[in-house]
CSV table of N, CA and C in Angstrom, one decimal:
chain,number,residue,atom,x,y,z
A,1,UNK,N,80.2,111.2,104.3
A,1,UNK,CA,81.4,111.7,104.9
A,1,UNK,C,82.7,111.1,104.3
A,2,UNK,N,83.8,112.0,104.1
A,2,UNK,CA,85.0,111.5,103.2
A,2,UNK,C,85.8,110.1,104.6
A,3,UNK,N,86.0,109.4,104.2
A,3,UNK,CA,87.3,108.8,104.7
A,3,UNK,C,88.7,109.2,104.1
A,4,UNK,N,89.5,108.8,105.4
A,4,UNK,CA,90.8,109.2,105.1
A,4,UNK,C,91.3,108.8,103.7
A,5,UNK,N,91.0,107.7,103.0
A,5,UNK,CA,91.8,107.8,102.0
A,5,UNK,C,91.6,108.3,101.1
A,6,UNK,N,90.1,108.6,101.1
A,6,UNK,CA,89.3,109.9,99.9
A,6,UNK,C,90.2,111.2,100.0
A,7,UNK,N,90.7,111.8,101.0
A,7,UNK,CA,91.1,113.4,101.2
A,7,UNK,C,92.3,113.4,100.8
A,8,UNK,N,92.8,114.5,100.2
A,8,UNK,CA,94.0,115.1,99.7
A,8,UNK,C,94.9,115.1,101.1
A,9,UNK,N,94.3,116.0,102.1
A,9,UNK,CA,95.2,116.4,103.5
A,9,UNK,C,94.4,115.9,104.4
A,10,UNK,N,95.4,114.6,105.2
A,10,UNK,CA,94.7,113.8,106.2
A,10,UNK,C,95.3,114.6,107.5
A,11,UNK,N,96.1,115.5,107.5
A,11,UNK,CA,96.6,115.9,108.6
A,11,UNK,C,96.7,117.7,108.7
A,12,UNK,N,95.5,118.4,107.9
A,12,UNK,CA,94.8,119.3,107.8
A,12,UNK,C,95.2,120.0,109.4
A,13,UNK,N,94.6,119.2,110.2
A,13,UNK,CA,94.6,119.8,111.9
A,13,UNK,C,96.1,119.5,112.1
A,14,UNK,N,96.9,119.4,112.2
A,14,UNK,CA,98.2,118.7,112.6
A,14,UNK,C,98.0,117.9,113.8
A,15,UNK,N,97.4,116.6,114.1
A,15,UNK,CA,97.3,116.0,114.8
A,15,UNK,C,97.8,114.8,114.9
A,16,UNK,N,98.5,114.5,113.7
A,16,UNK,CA,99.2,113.5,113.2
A,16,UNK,C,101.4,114.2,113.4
A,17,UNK,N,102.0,113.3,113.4
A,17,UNK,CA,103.3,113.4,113.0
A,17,UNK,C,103.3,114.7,111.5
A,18,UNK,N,103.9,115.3,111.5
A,18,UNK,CA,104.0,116.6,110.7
A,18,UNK,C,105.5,116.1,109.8
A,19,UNK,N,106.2,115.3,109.8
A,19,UNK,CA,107.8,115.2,109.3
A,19,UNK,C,107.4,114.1,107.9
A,20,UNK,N,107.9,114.5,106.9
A,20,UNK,CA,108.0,113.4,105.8
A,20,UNK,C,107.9,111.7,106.2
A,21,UNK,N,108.1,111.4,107.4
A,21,UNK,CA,108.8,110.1,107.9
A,21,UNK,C,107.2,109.6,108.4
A,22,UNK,N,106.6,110.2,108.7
A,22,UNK,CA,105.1,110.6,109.4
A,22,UNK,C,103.8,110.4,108.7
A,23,UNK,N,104.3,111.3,107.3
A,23,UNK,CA,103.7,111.3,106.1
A,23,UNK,C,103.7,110.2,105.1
A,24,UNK,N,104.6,109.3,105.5
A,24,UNK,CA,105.4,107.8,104.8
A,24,UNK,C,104.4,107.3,105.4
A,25,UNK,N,105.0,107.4,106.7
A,25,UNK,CA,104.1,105.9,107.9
A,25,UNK,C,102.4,105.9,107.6
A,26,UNK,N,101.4,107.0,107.2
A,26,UNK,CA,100.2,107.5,106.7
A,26,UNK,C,99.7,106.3,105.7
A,27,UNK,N,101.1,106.4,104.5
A,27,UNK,CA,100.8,106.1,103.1
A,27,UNK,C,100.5,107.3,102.0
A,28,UNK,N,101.0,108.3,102.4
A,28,UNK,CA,101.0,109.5,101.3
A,28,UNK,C,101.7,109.5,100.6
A,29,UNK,N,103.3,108.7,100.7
A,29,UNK,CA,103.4,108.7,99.4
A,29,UNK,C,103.8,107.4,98.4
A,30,UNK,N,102.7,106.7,99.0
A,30,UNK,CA,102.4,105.4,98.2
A,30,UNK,C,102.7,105.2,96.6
A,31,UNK,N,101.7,106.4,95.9
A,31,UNK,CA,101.2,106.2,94.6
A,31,UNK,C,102.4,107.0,94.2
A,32,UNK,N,103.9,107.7,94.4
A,32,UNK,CA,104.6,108.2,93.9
A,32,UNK,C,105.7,107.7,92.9
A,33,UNK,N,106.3,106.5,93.8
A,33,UNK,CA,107.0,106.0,92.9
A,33,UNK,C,106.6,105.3,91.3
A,34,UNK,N,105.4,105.0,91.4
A,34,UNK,CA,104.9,104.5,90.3
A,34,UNK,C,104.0,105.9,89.4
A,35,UNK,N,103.4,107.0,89.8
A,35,UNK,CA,103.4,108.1,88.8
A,35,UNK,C,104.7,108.3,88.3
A,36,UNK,N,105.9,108.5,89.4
A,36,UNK,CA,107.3,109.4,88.4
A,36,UNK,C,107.6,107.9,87.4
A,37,UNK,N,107.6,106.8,87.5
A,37,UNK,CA,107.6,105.6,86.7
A,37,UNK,C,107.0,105.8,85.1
A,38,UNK,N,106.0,106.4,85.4
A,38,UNK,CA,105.2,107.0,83.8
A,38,UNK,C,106.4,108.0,83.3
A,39,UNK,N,106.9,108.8,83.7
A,39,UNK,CA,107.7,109.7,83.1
A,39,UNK,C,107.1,111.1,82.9
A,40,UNK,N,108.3,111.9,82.6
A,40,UNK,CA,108.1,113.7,82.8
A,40,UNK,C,106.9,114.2,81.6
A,41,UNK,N,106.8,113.6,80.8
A,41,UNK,CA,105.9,113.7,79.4
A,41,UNK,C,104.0,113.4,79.6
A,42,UNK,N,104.4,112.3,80.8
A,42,UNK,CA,102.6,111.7,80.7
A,42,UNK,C,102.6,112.4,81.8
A,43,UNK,N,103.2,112.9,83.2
A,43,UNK,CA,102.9,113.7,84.1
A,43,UNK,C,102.3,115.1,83.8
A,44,UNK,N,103.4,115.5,83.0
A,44,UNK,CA,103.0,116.7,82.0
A,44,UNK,C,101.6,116.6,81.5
A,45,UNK,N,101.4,115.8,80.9
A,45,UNK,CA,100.2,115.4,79.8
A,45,UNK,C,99.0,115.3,81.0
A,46,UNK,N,99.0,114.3,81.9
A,46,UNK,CA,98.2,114.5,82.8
A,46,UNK,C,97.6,116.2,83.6
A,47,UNK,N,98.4,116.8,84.1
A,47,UNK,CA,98.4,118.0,84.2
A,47,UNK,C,97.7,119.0,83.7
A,48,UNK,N,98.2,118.6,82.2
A,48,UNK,CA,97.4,119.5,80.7
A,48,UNK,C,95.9,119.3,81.2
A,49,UNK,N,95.7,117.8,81.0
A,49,UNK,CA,94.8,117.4,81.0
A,49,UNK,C,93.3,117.8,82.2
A,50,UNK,N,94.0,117.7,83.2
A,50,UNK,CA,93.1,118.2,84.7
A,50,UNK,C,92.6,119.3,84.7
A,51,UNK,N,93.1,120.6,83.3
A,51,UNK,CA,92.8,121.8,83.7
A,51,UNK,C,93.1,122.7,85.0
A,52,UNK,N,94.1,121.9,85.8
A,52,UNK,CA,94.5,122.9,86.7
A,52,UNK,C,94.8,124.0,86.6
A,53,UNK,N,95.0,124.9,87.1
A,53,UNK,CA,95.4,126.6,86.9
A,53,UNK,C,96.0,127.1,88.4
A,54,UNK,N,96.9,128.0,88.1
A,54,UNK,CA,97.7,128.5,89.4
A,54,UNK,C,96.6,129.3,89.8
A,55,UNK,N,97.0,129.7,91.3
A,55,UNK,CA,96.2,130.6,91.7
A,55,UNK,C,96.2,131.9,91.8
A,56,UNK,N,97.7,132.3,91.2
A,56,UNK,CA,97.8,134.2,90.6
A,56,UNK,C,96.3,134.7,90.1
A,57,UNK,N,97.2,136.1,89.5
A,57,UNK,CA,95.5,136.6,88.7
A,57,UNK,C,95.6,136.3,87.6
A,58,UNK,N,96.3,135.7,86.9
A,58,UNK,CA,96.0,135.2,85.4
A,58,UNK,C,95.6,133.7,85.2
A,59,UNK,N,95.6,133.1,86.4
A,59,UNK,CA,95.2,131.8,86.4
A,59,UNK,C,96.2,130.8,85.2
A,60,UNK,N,97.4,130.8,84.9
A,60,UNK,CA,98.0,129.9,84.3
A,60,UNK,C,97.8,128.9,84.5
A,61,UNK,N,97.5,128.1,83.0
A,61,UNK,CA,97.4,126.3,83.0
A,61,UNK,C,98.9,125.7,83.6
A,62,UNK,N,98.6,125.2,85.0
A,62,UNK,CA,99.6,124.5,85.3
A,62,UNK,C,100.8,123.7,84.2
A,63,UNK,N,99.5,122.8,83.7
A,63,UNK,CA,100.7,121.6,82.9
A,63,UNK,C,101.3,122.4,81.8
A,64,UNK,N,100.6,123.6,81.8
A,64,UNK,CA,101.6,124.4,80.7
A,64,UNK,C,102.9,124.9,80.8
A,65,UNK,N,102.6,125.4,82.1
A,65,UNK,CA,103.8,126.0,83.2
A,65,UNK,C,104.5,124.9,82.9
A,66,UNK,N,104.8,123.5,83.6
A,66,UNK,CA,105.5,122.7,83.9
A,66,UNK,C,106.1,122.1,82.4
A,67,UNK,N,105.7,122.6,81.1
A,67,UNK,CA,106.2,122.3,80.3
A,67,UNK,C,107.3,123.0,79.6
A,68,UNK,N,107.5,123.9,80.2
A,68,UNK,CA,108.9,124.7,80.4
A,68,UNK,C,109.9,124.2,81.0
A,69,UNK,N,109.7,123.1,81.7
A,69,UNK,CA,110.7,123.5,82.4
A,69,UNK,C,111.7,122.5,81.3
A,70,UNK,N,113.4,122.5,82.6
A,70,UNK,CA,114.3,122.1,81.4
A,70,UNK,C,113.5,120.3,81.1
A,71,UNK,N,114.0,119.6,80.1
A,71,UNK,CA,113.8,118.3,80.1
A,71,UNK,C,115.3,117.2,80.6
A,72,UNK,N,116.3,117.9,81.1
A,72,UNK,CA,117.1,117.5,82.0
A,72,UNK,C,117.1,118.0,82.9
A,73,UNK,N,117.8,117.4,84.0
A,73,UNK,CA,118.4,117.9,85.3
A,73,UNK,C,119.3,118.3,85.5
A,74,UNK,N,119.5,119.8,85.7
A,74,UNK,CA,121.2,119.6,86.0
A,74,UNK,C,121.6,119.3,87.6
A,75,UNK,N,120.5,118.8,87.9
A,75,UNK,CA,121.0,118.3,89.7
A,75,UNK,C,120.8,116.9,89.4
């Protein structure tokens, strides 16, 4: 059986606090500051890497998608 820290969605049933602040207090988003730390290029690269695919009907490679986008911010 998975334990909670094995699962992607610990709060699947919403039985937990539902607000970002909720989702803190969990530890969901522990491991974030230190992935964006790697930078836009190895996230990217990771991505490539996982073979993810959108779930339209052409199934686009995510990290391909995301390699469009701009490489600055204008926000």
């Amino acid at each position: 059986m998975l334990q909670d820290q094995d699962r992607i969605f610990t709060n699947i049933y919403g039985m937990h606090d539902r607000t970002l602040k909720g989702a803190q207090a969990r530890g969901h988003w522990d491991g974030t500051a230190g992935i964006l730390k790697n930078g836009r290029d190895w996230i990217i690269d990771q991505m490539k890497a996982s073979g993810l695919r959108g779930r339209g009907g052409a199934g686009f490679p995510t990290g391909l998608k995301w390699s469009f986008m701009p490489k600055e911010s204008d926000g």
